[in-house]
Coordinates of C-alpha atoms and ligand atoms in Angstrom, one line a residue:
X1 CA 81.9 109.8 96.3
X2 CA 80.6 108.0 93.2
X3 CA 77.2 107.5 94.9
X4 CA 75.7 108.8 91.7
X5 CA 76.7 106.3 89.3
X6 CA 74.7 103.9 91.3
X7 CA 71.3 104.8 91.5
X8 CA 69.9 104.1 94.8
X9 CA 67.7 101.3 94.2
X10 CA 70.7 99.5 91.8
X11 CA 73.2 99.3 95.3
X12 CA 70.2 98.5 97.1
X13 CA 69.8 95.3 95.0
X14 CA 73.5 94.5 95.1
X15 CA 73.5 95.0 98.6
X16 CA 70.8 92.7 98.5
X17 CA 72.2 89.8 96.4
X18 CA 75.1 90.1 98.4
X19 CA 74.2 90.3 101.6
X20 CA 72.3 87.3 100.4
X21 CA 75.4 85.4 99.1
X22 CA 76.3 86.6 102.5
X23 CA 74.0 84.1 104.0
X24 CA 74.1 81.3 101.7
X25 CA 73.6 80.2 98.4
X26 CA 69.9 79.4 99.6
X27 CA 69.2 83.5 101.0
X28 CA 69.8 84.6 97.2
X29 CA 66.4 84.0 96.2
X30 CA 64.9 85.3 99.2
X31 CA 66.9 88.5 99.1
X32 CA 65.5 88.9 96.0
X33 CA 61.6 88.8 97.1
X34 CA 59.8 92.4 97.4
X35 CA 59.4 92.1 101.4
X36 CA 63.5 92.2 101.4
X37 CA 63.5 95.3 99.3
X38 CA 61.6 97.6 102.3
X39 CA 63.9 96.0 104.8
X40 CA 67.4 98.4 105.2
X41 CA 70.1 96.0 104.2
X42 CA 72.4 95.5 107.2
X43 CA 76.0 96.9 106.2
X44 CA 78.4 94.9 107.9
X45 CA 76.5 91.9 105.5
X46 CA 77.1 92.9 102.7
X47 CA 79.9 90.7 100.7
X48 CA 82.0 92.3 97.3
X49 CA 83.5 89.9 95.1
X50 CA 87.0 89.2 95.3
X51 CA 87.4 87.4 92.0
X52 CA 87.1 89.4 88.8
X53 CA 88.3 90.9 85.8
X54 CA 89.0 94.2 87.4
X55 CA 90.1 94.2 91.4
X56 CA 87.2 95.4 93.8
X57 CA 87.6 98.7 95.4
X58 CA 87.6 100.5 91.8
X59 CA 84.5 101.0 90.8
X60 CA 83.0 99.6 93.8
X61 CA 80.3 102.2 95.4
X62 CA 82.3 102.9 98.2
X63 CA 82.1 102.0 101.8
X64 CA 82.1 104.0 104.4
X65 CA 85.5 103.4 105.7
X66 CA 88.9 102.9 104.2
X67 CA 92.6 102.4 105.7
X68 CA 95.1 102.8 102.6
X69 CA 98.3 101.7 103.3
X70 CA 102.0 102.2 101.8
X71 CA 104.7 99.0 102.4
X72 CA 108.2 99.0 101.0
X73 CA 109.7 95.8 99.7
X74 CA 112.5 94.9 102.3
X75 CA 113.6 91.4 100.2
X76 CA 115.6 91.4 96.9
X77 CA 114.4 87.9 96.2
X78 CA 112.0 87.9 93.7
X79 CA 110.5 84.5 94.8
X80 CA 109.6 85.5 97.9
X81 CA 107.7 88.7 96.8
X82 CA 105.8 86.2 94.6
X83 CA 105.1 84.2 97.3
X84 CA 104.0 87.0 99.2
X85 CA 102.2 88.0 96.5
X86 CA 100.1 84.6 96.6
X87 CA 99.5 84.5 100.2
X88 CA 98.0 88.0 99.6
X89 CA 95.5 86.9 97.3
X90 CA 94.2 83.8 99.3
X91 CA 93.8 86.1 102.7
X92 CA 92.3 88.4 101.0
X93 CA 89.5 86.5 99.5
X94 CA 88.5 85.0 103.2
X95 CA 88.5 88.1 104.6
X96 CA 86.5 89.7 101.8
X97 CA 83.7 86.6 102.5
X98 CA 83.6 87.7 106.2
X99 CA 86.2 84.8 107.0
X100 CA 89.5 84.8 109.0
X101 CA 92.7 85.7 107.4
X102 CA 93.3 82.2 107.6
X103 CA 92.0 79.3 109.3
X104 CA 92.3 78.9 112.8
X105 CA 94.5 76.4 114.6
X106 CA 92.0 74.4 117.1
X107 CA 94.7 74.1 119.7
X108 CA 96.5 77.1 121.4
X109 CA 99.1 77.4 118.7
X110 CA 99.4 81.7 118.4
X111 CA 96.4 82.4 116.4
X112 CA 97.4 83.4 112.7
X113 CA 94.6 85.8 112.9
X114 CA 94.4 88.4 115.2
X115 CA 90.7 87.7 115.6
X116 CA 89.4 91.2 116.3
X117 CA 86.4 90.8 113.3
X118 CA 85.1 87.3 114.5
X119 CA 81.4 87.5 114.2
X120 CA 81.3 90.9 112.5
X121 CA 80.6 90.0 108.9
X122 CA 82.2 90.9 105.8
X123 CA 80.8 95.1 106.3
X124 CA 81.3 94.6 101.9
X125 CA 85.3 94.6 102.5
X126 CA 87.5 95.1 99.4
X127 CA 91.4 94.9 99.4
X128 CA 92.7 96.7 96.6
X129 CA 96.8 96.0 95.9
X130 CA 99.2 98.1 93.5
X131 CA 102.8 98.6 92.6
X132 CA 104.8 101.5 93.1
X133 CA 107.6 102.5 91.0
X134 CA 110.1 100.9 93.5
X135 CA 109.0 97.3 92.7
X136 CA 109.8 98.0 89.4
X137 CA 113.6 99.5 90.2
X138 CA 115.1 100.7 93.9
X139 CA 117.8 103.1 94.0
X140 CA 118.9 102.5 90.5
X141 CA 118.7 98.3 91.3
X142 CA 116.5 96.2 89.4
X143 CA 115.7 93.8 92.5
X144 CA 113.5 91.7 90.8
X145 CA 114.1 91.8 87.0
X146 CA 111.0 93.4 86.5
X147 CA 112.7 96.9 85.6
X148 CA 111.8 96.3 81.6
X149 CA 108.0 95.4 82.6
X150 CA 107.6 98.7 84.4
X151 CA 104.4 100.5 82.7
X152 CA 105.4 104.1 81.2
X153 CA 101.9 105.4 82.6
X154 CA 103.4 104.6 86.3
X155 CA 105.0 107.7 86.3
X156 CA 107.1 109.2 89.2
X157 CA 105.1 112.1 89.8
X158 CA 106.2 115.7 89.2
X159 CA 106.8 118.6 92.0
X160 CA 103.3 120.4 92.0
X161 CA 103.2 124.0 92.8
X162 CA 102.5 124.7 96.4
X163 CA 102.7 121.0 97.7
X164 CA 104.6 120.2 101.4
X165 CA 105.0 116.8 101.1
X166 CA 106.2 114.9 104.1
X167 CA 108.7 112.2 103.4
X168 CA 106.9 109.6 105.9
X169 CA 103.6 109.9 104.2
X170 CA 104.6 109.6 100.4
X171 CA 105.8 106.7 98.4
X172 CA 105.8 103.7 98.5
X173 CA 106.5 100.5 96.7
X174 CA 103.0 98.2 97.4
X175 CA 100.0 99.8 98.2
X176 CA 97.1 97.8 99.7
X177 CA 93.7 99.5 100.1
X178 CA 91.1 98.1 102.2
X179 CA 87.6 99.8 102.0
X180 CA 84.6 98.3 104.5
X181 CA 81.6 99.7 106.3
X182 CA 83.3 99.4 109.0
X183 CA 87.0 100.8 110.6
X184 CA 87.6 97.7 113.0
X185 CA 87.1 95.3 109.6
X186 CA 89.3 97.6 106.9
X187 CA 92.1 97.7 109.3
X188 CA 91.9 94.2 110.3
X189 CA 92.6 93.2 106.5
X190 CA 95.7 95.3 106.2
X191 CA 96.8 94.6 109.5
X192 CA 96.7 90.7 108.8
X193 CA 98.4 91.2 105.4
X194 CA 101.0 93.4 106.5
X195 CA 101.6 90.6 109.5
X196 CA 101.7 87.8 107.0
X197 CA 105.2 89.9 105.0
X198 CA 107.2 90.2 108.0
X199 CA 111.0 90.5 106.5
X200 CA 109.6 91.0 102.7
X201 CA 107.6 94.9 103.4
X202 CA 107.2 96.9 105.9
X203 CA 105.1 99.8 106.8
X204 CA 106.2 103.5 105.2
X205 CA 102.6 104.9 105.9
X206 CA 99.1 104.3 106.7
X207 CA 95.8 106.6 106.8
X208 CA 92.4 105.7 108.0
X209 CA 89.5 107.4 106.2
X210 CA 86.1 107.6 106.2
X211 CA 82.5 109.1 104.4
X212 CA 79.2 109.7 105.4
X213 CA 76.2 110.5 103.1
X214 CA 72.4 109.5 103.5
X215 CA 71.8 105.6 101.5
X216 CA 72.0 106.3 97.8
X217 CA 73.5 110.0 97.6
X218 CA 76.3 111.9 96.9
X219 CA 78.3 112.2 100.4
X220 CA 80.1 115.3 101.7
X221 CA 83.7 116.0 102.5
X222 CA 84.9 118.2 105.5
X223 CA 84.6 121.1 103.7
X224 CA 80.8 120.6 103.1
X225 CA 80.1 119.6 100.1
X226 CA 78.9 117.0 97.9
X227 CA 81.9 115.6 96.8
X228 CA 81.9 113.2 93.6
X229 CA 78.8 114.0 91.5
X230 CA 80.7 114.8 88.2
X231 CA 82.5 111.5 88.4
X232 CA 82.4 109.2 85.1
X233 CA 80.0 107.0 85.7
X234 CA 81.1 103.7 86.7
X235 CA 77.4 101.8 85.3
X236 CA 78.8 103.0 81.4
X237 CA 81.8 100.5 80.5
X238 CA 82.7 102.4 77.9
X239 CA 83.4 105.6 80.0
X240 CA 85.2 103.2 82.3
X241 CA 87.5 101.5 79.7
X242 CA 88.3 105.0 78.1
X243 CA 89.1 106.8 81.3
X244 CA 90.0 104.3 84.1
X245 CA 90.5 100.6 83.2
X246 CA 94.7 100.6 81.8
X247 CA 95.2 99.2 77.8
X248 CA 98.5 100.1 76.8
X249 CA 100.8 98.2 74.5
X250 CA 103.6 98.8 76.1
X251 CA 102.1 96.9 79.6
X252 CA 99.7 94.4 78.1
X253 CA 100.1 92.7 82.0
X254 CA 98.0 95.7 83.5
X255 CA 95.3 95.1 81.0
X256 CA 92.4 95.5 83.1
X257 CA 94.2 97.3 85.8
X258 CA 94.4 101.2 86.8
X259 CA 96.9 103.9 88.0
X260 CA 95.9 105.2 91.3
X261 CA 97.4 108.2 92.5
X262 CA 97.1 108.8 96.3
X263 CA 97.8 112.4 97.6
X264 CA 97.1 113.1 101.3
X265 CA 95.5 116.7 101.3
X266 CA 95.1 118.8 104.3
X267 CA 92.7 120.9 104.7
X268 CA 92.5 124.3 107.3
X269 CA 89.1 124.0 108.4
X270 CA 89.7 126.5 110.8
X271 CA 90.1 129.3 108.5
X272 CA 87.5 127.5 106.0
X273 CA 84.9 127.5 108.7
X274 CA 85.2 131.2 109.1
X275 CA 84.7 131.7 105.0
X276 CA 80.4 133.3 104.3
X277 CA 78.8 130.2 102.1
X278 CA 78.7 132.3 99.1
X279 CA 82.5 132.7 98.9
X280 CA 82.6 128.9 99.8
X281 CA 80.7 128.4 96.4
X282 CA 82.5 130.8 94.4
X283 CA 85.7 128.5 95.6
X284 CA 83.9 125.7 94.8
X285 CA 81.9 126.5 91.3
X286 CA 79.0 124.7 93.2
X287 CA 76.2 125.6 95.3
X288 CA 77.3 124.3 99.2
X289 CA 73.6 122.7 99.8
X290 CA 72.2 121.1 96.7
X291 CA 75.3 120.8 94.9
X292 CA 74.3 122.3 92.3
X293 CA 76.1 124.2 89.8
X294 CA 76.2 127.9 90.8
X295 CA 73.0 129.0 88.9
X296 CA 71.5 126.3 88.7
X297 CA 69.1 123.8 90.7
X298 CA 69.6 120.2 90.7
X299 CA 72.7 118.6 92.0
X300 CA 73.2 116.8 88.6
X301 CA 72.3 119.3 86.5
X302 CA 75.0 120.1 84.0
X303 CA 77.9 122.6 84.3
X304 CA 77.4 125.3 81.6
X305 CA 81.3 127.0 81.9
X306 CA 80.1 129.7 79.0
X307 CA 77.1 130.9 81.6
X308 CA 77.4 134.3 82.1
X309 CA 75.5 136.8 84.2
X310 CA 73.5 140.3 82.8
X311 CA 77.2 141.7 83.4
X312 CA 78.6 139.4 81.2
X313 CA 80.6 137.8 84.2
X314 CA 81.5 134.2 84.0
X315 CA 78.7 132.7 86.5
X316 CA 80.9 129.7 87.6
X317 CA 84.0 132.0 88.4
X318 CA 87.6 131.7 86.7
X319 CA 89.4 129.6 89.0
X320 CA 86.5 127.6 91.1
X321 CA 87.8 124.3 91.6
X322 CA 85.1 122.4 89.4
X323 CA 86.1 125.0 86.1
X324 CA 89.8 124.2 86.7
X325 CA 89.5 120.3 86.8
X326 CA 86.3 119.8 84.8
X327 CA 87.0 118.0 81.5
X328 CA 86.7 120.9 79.5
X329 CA 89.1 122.8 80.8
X330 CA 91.4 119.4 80.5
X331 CA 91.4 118.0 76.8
X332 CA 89.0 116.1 77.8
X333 CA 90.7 114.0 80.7
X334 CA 88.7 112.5 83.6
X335 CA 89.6 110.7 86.2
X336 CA 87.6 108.6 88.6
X337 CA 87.8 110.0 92.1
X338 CA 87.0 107.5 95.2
X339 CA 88.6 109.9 98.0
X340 CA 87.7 110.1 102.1
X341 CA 87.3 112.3 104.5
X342 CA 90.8 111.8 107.1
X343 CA 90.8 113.2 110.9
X344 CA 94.2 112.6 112.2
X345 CA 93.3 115.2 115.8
X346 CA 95.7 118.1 116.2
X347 CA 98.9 119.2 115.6
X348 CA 101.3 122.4 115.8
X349 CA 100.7 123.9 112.1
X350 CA 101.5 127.1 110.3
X351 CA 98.8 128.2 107.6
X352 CA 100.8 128.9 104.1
X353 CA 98.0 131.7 103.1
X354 CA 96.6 135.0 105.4
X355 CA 96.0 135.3 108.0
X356 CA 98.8 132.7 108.4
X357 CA 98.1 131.0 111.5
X358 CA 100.6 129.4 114.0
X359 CA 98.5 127.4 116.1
X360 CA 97.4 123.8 117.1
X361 CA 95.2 122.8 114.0
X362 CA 92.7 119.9 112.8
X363 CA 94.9 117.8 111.1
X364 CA 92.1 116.5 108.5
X365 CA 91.6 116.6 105.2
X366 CA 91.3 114.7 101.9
X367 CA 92.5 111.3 101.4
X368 CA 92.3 112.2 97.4
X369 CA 92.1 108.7 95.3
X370 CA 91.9 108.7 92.0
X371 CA 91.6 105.6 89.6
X372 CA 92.6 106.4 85.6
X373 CA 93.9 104.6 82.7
X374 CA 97.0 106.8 82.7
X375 CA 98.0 109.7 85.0
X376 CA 100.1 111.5 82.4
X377 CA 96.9 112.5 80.5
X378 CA 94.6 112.4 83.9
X379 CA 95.8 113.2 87.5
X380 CA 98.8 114.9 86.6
X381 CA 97.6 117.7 83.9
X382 CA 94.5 118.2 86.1
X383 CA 97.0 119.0 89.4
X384 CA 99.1 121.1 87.6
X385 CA 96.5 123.2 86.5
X386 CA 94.6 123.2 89.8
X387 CA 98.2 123.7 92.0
X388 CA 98.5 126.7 90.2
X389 CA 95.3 128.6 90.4
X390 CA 92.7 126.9 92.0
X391 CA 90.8 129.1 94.4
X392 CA 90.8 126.0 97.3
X393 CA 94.7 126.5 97.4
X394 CA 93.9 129.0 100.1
X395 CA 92.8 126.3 102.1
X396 CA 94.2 123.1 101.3
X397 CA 98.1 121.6 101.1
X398 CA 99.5 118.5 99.7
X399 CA 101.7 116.9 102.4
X400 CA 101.6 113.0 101.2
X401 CA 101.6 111.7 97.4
X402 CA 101.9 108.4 96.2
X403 CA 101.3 106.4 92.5
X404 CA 100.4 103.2 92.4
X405 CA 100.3 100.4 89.4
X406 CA 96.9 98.2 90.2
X407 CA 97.0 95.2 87.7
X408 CA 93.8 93.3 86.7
X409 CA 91.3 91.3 89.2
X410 CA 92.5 87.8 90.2
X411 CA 91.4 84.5 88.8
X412 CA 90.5 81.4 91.4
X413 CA 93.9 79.8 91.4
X414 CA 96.1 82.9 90.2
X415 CA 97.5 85.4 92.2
X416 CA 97.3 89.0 92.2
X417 CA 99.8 91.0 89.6
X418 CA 101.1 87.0 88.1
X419 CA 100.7 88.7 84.5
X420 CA 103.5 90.8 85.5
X421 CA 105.9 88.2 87.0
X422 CA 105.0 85.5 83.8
X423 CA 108.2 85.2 81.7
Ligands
LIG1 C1 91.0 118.8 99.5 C2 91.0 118.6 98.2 C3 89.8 118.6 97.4 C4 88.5 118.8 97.7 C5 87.9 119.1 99.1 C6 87.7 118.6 96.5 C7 86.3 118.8 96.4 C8 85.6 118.7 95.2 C9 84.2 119.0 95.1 C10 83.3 119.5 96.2 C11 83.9 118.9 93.8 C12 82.5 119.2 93.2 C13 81.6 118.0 93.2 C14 82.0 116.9 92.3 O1 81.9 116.9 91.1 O2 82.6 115.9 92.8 C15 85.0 118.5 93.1 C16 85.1 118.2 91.7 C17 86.2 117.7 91.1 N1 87.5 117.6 91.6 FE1 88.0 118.0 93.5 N2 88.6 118.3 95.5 C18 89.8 118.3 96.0 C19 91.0 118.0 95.3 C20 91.0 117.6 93.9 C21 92.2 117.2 93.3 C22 93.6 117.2 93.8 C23 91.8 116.9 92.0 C24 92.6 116.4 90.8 C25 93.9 116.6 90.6 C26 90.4 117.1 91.9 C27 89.6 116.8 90.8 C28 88.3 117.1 90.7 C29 87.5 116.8 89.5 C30 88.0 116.2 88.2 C31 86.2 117.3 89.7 C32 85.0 117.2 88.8 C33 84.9 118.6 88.1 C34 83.8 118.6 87.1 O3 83.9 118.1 86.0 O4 82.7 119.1 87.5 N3 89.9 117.5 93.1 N4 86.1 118.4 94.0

């Protein structure tokens, strides 16, 4: 998703500059010269920033892998979730410039790194971190005297019509996201973290996710579609600071920061796959091949909800998923979507709508992500409204959920989330 905010040839330069960075200060200039630009940039070289005044993995174009992860805070001593906290940042800068979690020992001491990624490359790795509403208070206990500093836009999400969600694949007190173009690389940064909090978290859940699309356009999801054209655009700062980056009074700390909701949606490709393409559009709103809007040509061209046809019939129908969530339909609200594709193989399942199915099923879906400055006037109105009529309720189910609080980007010499632990 998201590919359209960044025009092709705009990643193509930042793949460029970074892939130079990648390779020293000296390869800047030279990624810069024309002959670079009609050479493919190699993936796995490209580097993302750490550093910033916004955390990468946000409005990052995305990778084409991701492995999202949900740890609960096992300590109740504050200092040492700091200290975790600060360990955090410093692996996580390495291992977003291609490096080692941390340096390894030159004897035979156990390596502090499982080493799995040497000579691979940075594959444009971002680690992503955010607080759930349990860091904030646990079972009524304010663990780390941080219950008055909780956000009111980190919200514990409502019940939503229809969803099935599984206890071991929602909640979640610290999220960390890592997003590369490559699976062995985003694993290897949350499997190092995760290693490094042995005693302070441990693992509630974990999904691996991924996306394919050709270089510069908008990929499709499972169900075959282009998913993420009607994004806000992440090149317009002022779309960004109304809709995704966080500025509320009540939580000047997360200035800078976002609410991500994470919702693990499964999908019945089985009984999808069996749907004619033109009822797959009228689910949709969009035409399955271009990705257009039914009616019209282009993939970007704009979605006219008053269309009607010589009948006077709405054109993109009633309860098509894009009429439900799009903006107009919302007061407005947008949220930034940065979801994957998941493929977890098979299980036993039973399909909640005809022909109700009880078989061994795909269990694949959405890993739905969705960045926004507060999910009481984003996520959560658009999901009530789409729980309750969408057309794509036929085929989908919400079995894991999870909010998270992602403060600000990290200075050199700060750690991630210290606004919120400053007295
Ligand atoms: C399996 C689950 C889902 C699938 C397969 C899916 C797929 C799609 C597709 C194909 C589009 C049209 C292309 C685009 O603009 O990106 C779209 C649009 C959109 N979806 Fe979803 N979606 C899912 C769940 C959700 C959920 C849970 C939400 C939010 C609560 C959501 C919010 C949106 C929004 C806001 C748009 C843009 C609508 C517009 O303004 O045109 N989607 N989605």
């Amino acid at each position: 998703m998201a590919n359209d905010q960044d025009p092709p040839r705009r990643r193509f330069l930042k793949a460029g500059v970074a892939a130079g960075a990648a390779l020293g200060a000296g390869s800047v200039a030279h990624a810069a010269t024309k002959a670079q630009f009609k050479q493919p940039i190699d993936p796995m070289l490209v580097v993302e920033p750490f550093f910033g005044e916004h955390q990468a993995g946000i409005v990052t174009p995305q990778q084409s892998h991701t492995y999202v992860a949900s740890l609960d805070l096992t300590t109740d001593k504050r200092e040492e979730v700091i200290g975790l906290l600060k360990e955090w940042t410093d692996a996580a800068a390495r291992m977003s410039r291609g490096d080692t979690a941390k340096p390894l020992p030159a004897d035979d001491k156990a390596a502090p790194d499982s080493g799995d990624i040497l000579g691979l490359g940075a594959a444009g790795l971002t680690i992503t971190f955010g607080f759930g509403p349990g860091l904030f208070t646990h079972e009524g206990k304010d663990r780390y005297g941080l219950e008055k500093r909780r956000p009111a836009a980190l919200v514990d999400l409502p019940r939503f019509n229809g969803d099935q969600l599984l206890p071991q694949k929602t909640g979640g007190d610290i999220l960390i996201q890592a997003c590369a173009n490559d699976a062995q690389v985003a694993f290897h940064a949350v499997r190092q973290l995760a290693r490094m909090g042995y005693g302070i978290v441990a693992m509630r859940w974990a999904q691996a996710g991924f996306l394919s699309g050709p270089r510069g356009q908008t990929p499709r999801n499972l169900m075959g579609f282009k998913d993420g054209t009607n994004n806000p655009s992440t090149a317009k700062p002022a779309l960004m600071n109304q809709f995704v980056w966080a500025n509320a009074p009540d939580a000047p700390w997360m200035n800078g920061g976002t609410y991500t909701v994470v919702r693990r949606i499964r999908i019945t490709l089985e009984h999808w796959d069996t749907m004619e393409r033109g009822f797959q559009e009228q689910v949709m709103g969009r035409e399955k091949y271009s990705g257009a809007p039914i009616g019209k040509k282009n993939e970007f061209d704009a979605l006219d909800l008053d269309a009607a046809d010589k009948d006077g019939n709405q054109v993109i129908p009633e309860n098509s998923h894009v009429r439900l969530s799009n903006q107009a339909t919302n007061n407005g609200a947008q949220i930034l979507r940065r979801s994957y594709s998941y493929n977890d193989g098979t299980d036993f399942y039973i399909e909640r709508w005809p022909p109700w199915r009880q078989e061994t099923e795909y269990d694949a879906g959405l890993i739905f992500v969705a960045h926004q400055s507060d999910p009481r006037t984003g996520f959560v109105p658009i999901n009530e409204r789409l729980a309750k009529f969408d057309m794509m309720n036929q085929f989908t189910t919400h079995v894991g959920s999870a909010v998270f609080a992602c403060p600000p980007g990290v200075r050199p010499g700060s750690f991630i989330g210290a606004g919120l632990f400053e007295a």
